[in-house]
XYZ file of C-alpha atoms in Angstrom:
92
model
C 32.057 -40.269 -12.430
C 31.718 -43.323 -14.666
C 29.767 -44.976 -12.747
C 27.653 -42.168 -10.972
C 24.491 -43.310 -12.545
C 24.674 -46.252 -10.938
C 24.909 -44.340 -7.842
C 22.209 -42.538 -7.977
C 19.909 -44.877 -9.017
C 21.017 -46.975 -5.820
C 20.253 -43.504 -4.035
C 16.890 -43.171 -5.186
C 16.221 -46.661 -4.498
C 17.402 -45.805 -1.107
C 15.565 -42.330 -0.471
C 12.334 -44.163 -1.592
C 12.709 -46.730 0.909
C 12.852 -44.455 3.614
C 10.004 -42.489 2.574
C 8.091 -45.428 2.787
C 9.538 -46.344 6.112
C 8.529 -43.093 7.495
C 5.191 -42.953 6.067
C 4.789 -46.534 7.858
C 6.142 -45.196 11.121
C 3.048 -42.136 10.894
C 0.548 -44.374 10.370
C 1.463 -45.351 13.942
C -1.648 -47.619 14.288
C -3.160 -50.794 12.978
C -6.405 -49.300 11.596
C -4.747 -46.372 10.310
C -2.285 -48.349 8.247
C -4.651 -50.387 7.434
C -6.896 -47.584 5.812
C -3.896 -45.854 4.496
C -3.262 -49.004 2.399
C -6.471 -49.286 1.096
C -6.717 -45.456 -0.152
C -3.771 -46.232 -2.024
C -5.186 -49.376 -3.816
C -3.824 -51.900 -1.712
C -6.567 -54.814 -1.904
C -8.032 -55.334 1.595
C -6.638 -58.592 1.930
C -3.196 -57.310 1.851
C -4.225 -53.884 3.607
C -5.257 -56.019 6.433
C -2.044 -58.623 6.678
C 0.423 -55.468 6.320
C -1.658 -53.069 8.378
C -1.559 -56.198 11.135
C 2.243 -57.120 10.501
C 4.428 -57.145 13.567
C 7.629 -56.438 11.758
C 9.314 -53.215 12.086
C 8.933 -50.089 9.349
C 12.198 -50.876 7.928
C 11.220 -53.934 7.144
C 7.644 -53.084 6.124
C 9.110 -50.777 4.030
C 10.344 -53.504 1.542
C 6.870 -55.508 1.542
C 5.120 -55.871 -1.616
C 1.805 -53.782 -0.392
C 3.739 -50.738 0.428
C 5.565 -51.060 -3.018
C 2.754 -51.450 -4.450
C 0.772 -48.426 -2.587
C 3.916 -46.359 -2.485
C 5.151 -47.093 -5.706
C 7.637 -44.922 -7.856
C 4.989 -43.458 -9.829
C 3.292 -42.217 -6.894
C 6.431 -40.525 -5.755
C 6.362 -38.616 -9.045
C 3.109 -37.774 -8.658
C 3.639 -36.257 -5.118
C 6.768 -34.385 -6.655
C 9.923 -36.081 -5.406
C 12.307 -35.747 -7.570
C 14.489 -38.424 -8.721
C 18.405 -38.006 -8.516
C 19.263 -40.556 -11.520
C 16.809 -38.513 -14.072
C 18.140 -35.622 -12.541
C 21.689 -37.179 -13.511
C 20.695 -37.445 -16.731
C 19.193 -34.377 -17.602
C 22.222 -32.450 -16.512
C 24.329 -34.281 -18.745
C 22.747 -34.370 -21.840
């Protein structure tokens, strides 16, 4: 228990990860990823070398664009809920 808010701050960091993996992987295409990027705020120049990259979503995942797009605050706004401020809450 000591250290469980360590643990679920590496969770979240985790859980967000693979949101953005899967949100990569339903893009499926180029253009789609590409445009998916760009409605997020992703300047074109980097919507176009992610949307084009030939590394695999778990990889993508961790690139800077789809940080930037799918960023923690964005998370919040869509209304996933974070485990570590969840932690906290319940023990205060």
């Amino acid at each position: 228990l000591a250290d469980a808010k360590r643990h679920m701050a590496e969770l979240d960091e985790h859980l967000r990860r693979r949101m953005r993996q899967l949100a990569w992987k339903q893009w499926k295409t180029c253009k789609r990823r590409q445009q998916r990027l760009k409605q997020l705020g992703v300047s074109d120049y980097w919507a176009i070398r992610a949307g084009g990259a030939s590394q695999g979503p778990w990889r993508m995942s961790k690139s800077p664009p789809l940080h930037h797009a799918l960023s923690n605050r964005y998370w919040h706004k869509v209304g996933l809920v974070s485990f570590s401020q969840q932690y906290q809450l319940r023990r205060t």
